[in-house]
C-alpha positions as a Markdown table, in Angstrom:
| # | Residue | x | y | z |
|---|---|---|---|---|
| 1 | Met | 119.5 | 117.0 | 139.6 |
| 2 | Lys | 117.3 | 119.4 | 137.7 |
| 3 | Arg | 120.4 | 120.9 | 136.1 |
| 4 | Phe | 121.4 | 117.4 | 134.9 |
| 5 | Glu | 117.9 | 116.7 | 133.5 |
| 6 | Phe | 117.9 | 120.1 | 131.7 |
| 7 | Ser | 121.3 | 119.4 | 130.2 |
| 8 | Leu | 120.2 | 115.9 | 129.1 |
| 9 | Leu | 117.0 | 117.3 | 127.6 |
| 10 | Leu | 118.9 | 120.0 | 125.8 |
| 11 | Leu | 121.4 | 117.5 | 124.4 |
| 12 | Met | 118.6 | 115.2 | 123.2 |
| 13 | Leu | 116.8 | 118.2 | 121.6 |
| 14 | Cys | 119.9 | 119.4 | 119.9 |
| 15 | Gly | 120.6 | 115.9 | 118.6 |
| 16 | Ala | 117.1 | 115.5 | 117.3 |
| 17 | Leu | 117.3 | 118.8 | 115.5 |
| 18 | Gly | 120.7 | 118.0 | 114.1 |
| 19 | Phe | 122.6 | 120.7 | 116.0 |
| 20 | Leu | 125.1 | 118.4 | 117.8 |
| 21 | Pro | 128.7 | 119.3 | 117.1 |
| 22 | Ser | 130.2 | 117.0 | 114.4 |
| 23 | Cys | 132.8 | 115.7 | 116.8 |
| 24 | Leu | 129.9 | 114.1 | 118.8 |
| 25 | Thr | 128.1 | 112.6 | 115.8 |
| 26 | Glu | 130.9 | 111.9 | 113.2 |
| 27 | Gln | 131.3 | 108.3 | 112.3 |
| 28 | Arg | 134.8 | 107.2 | 111.4 |
| 29 | Asp | 135.3 | 105.1 | 108.4 |
| 30 | Asp | 138.2 | 103.2 | 109.8 |
| 31 | Asp | 138.9 | 101.1 | 112.9 |
| 32 | Asp | 141.6 | 103.2 | 114.3 |
| 33 | Ser | 144.1 | 100.4 | 114.6 |
| 34 | Ala | 147.8 | 101.2 | 114.8 |
| 35 | Asp | 148.5 | 99.8 | 111.3 |
| 36 | Asp | 145.7 | 101.8 | 109.6 |
| 37 | Asp | 147.0 | 104.4 | 107.2 |
| 38 | Asp | 144.1 | 106.7 | 108.1 |
| 39 | Ser | 143.5 | 107.8 | 104.5 |
| 40 | Ala | 140.2 | 109.2 | 103.5 |
| 41 | Asp | 139.5 | 106.2 | 101.2 |
| 42 | Asp | 139.2 | 103.5 | 103.8 |
| 43 | Asp | 137.5 | 100.5 | 102.3 |
| 44 | Asp | 136.1 | 99.4 | 105.7 |
| 45 | Thr | 137.7 | 96.0 | 105.6 |
| 46 | Ala | 139.5 | 94.5 | 108.6 |
| 47 | Asp | 142.9 | 94.3 | 106.8 |
| 48 | Asp | 143.3 | 98.1 | 107.0 |
| 49 | Asp | 145.3 | 98.3 | 103.7 |
| 50 | Asp | 142.7 | 100.8 | 102.4 |
| 51 | Thr | 142.9 | 99.5 | 98.8 |
| 52 | Ala | 140.0 | 98.4 | 96.8 |
| 53 | Glu | 140.4 | 95.3 | 94.7 |
| 54 | Glu | 141.3 | 96.4 | 91.1 |
| 55 | Ala | 139.4 | 95.2 | 88.1 |
| 56 | Pro | 141.0 | 92.5 | 86.0 |
| 57 | Thr | 143.1 | 93.6 | 83.1 |
| 58 | Phe | 142.4 | 92.4 | 79.5 |
| 59 | Thr | 145.5 | 90.3 | 79.7 |
| 60 | Glu | 144.1 | 88.5 | 82.7 |
| 61 | Val | 140.7 | 88.0 | 81.0 |
| 62 | Trp | 142.5 | 86.8 | 77.8 |
| 63 | Thr | 144.8 | 84.4 | 79.7 |
| 64 | Thr | 142.3 | 83.1 | 82.2 |
| 65 | Val | 139.1 | 82.9 | 80.2 |
| 66 | Leu | 139.1 | 83.7 | 76.5 |
| 67 | Ser | 142.2 | 81.9 | 75.2 |
| 68 | Ser | 141.2 | 78.6 | 76.7 |
| 69 | Asn | 137.4 | 78.8 | 76.3 |
| 70 | Cys | 136.9 | 80.5 | 72.9 |
| 71 | Ser | 138.6 | 78.1 | 70.6 |
| 72 | Cys | 135.7 | 78.1 | 68.1 |
| 73 | His | 136.6 | 81.7 | 67.3 |
| 74 | Ser | 140.3 | 81.1 | 66.8 |
| 75 | Asp | 139.6 | 80.7 | 63.1 |
| 76 | Gly | 136.5 | 82.8 | 62.5 |
| 77 | Ala | 133.6 | 80.7 | 63.6 |
| 78 | Gly | 130.6 | 82.8 | 64.6 |
| 79 | Gly | 131.6 | 85.7 | 62.5 |
| 80 | Trp | 134.8 | 86.8 | 64.2 |
| 81 | Ala | 138.3 | 85.4 | 64.6 |
| 82 | His | 140.8 | 86.1 | 67.4 |
| 83 | Asn | 143.6 | 84.2 | 65.7 |
| 84 | Asn | 144.9 | 83.2 | 69.1 |
| 85 | Ser | 146.0 | 86.8 | 69.5 |
| 86 | Pro | 144.9 | 89.0 | 72.4 |
| 87 | Glu | 145.5 | 92.0 | 70.3 |
| 88 | Asp | 143.1 | 90.7 | 67.6 |
| 89 | Ala | 140.6 | 89.6 | 70.2 |
| 90 | Tyr | 140.5 | 93.0 | 71.8 |
| 91 | Ala | 140.2 | 94.8 | 68.4 |
| 92 | Ile | 137.2 | 92.7 | 67.3 |
| 93 | Leu | 135.4 | 92.6 | 70.6 |
| 94 | Val | 135.5 | 96.0 | 72.3 |
| 95 | Gly | 133.1 | 98.6 | 70.9 |
| 96 | Val | 132.3 | 96.5 | 67.8 |
| 97 | Ala | 128.7 | 95.9 | 66.8 |
| 98 | Ser | 127.4 | 92.4 | 67.3 |
| 99 | Thr | 126.4 | 90.5 | 64.1 |
| 100 | Gln | 123.7 | 88.6 | 66.0 |
| 101 | Ala | 122.0 | 91.2 | 68.2 |
| 102 | Ser | 121.1 | 94.5 | 66.5 |
| 103 | Gly | 121.9 | 97.5 | 68.5 |
| 104 | Leu | 124.4 | 95.8 | 70.9 |
| 105 | Asn | 128.1 | 95.8 | 70.8 |
| 106 | Arg | 130.0 | 92.6 | 71.5 |
| 107 | Ile | 131.5 | 94.5 | 74.5 |
| 108 | Glu | 130.1 | 97.8 | 75.6 |
| 109 | Pro | 132.8 | 99.4 | 77.8 |
| 110 | Gly | 131.4 | 100.2 | 81.2 |
| 111 | Asp | 128.1 | 98.3 | 80.7 |
| 112 | Pro | 128.2 | 94.5 | 81.1 |
| 113 | Ala | 124.4 | 94.2 | 80.7 |
| 114 | Ala | 124.6 | 95.9 | 77.3 |
| 115 | Ser | 127.5 | 93.7 | 76.2 |
| 116 | Tyr | 126.3 | 90.9 | 73.9 |
| 117 | Leu | 129.3 | 88.7 | 75.0 |
| 118 | Val | 127.9 | 88.7 | 78.6 |
| 119 | Asn | 124.5 | 87.7 | 77.3 |
| 120 | Lys | 126.0 | 84.8 | 75.2 |
| 121 | Leu | 128.0 | 83.6 | 78.2 |
| 122 | Asp | 124.9 | 83.7 | 80.5 |
| 123 | Gly | 122.6 | 82.1 | 78.0 |
| 124 | Ser | 120.3 | 85.2 | 77.9 |
| 125 | His | 121.3 | 86.2 | 74.4 |
| 126 | Ser | 117.8 | 85.5 | 72.9 |
| 127 | Ser | 116.2 | 87.9 | 75.4 |
| 128 | Val | 118.3 | 90.8 | 73.8 |
| 129 | Gly | 117.5 | 89.8 | 70.2 |
| 130 | Gly | 120.4 | 87.4 | 69.7 |
| 131 | Asn | 120.5 | 83.9 | 68.3 |
| 132 | Gly | 122.7 | 80.9 | 68.3 |
| 133 | Ser | 123.9 | 78.9 | 71.3 |
| 134 | Arg | 125.1 | 79.9 | 74.7 |
| 135 | Met | 128.9 | 80.1 | 74.8 |
| 136 | Pro | 131.0 | 78.2 | 75.0 |
| 137 | Arg | 129.1 | 76.0 | 72.6 |
| 138 | Asn | 128.9 | 72.3 | 73.5 |
| 139 | Leu | 130.8 | 72.9 | 76.7 |
| 140 | Pro | 129.7 | 73.5 | 80.3 |
| 141 | Gln | 128.7 | 77.0 | 81.1 |
| 142 | Leu | 131.7 | 79.1 | 82.4 |
| 143 | Ser | 131.8 | 79.3 | 86.2 |
| 144 | Gln | 130.3 | 82.3 | 87.9 |
| 145 | Pro | 133.8 | 83.5 | 88.9 |
| 146 | Leu | 135.0 | 83.5 | 85.3 |
| 147 | Arg | 131.9 | 85.2 | 84.0 |
| 148 | Gly | 132.2 | 87.7 | 86.9 |
| 149 | Met | 135.8 | 88.4 | 85.9 |
| 150 | Ile | 134.6 | 89.4 | 82.4 |
| 151 | Arg | 131.8 | 91.5 | 83.9 |
| 152 | Glu | 134.2 | 93.3 | 86.3 |
| 153 | Trp | 136.6 | 94.1 | 83.4 |
| 154 | Ile | 133.8 | 95.4 | 81.3 |
| 155 | Ala | 132.3 | 97.5 | 84.1 |
| 156 | Ala | 135.7 | 99.1 | 84.7 |
| 157 | Gly | 135.8 | 100.3 | 81.1 |
| 158 | Ala | 137.1 | 97.3 | 79.2 |
| 159 | Arg | 140.5 | 98.9 | 78.9 |
| 160 | Asp | 143.3 | 97.3 | 76.9 |
| 161 | Asp | 146.5 | 96.9 | 78.9 |
């Protein structure tokens, strides 16, 4: 019995000091199911497909949000016109200085919080030095999922596809 107690005490001491072999302490990222691909980039979801959800593309943002909710800007209202063209919209939004909030771009790739468009959609534009109305003007605020889609696209680098 003393040998067991000594072994247990030694094991506890080694564990407390961080000397346990990695095979005893390693935590696996996946659930070891038969359909798991056992790749190193497991996303810890139950579906075991090990793929993270991709950020929306600009085409998705244009089709789902901008083309149907930014009609005021189709002909130049607010200082810019997308002319109902995703190419024109991208060119006048991404990396272009805001005309209403000094020091901010309309869309700052990789940084939704520093993107004036996000502030206009959230109604927080005056807190960053902007003016005018929340967008879309005279319409209900865009839903959180739609605004989230824009944030995700911007956070992923606001790439043009």
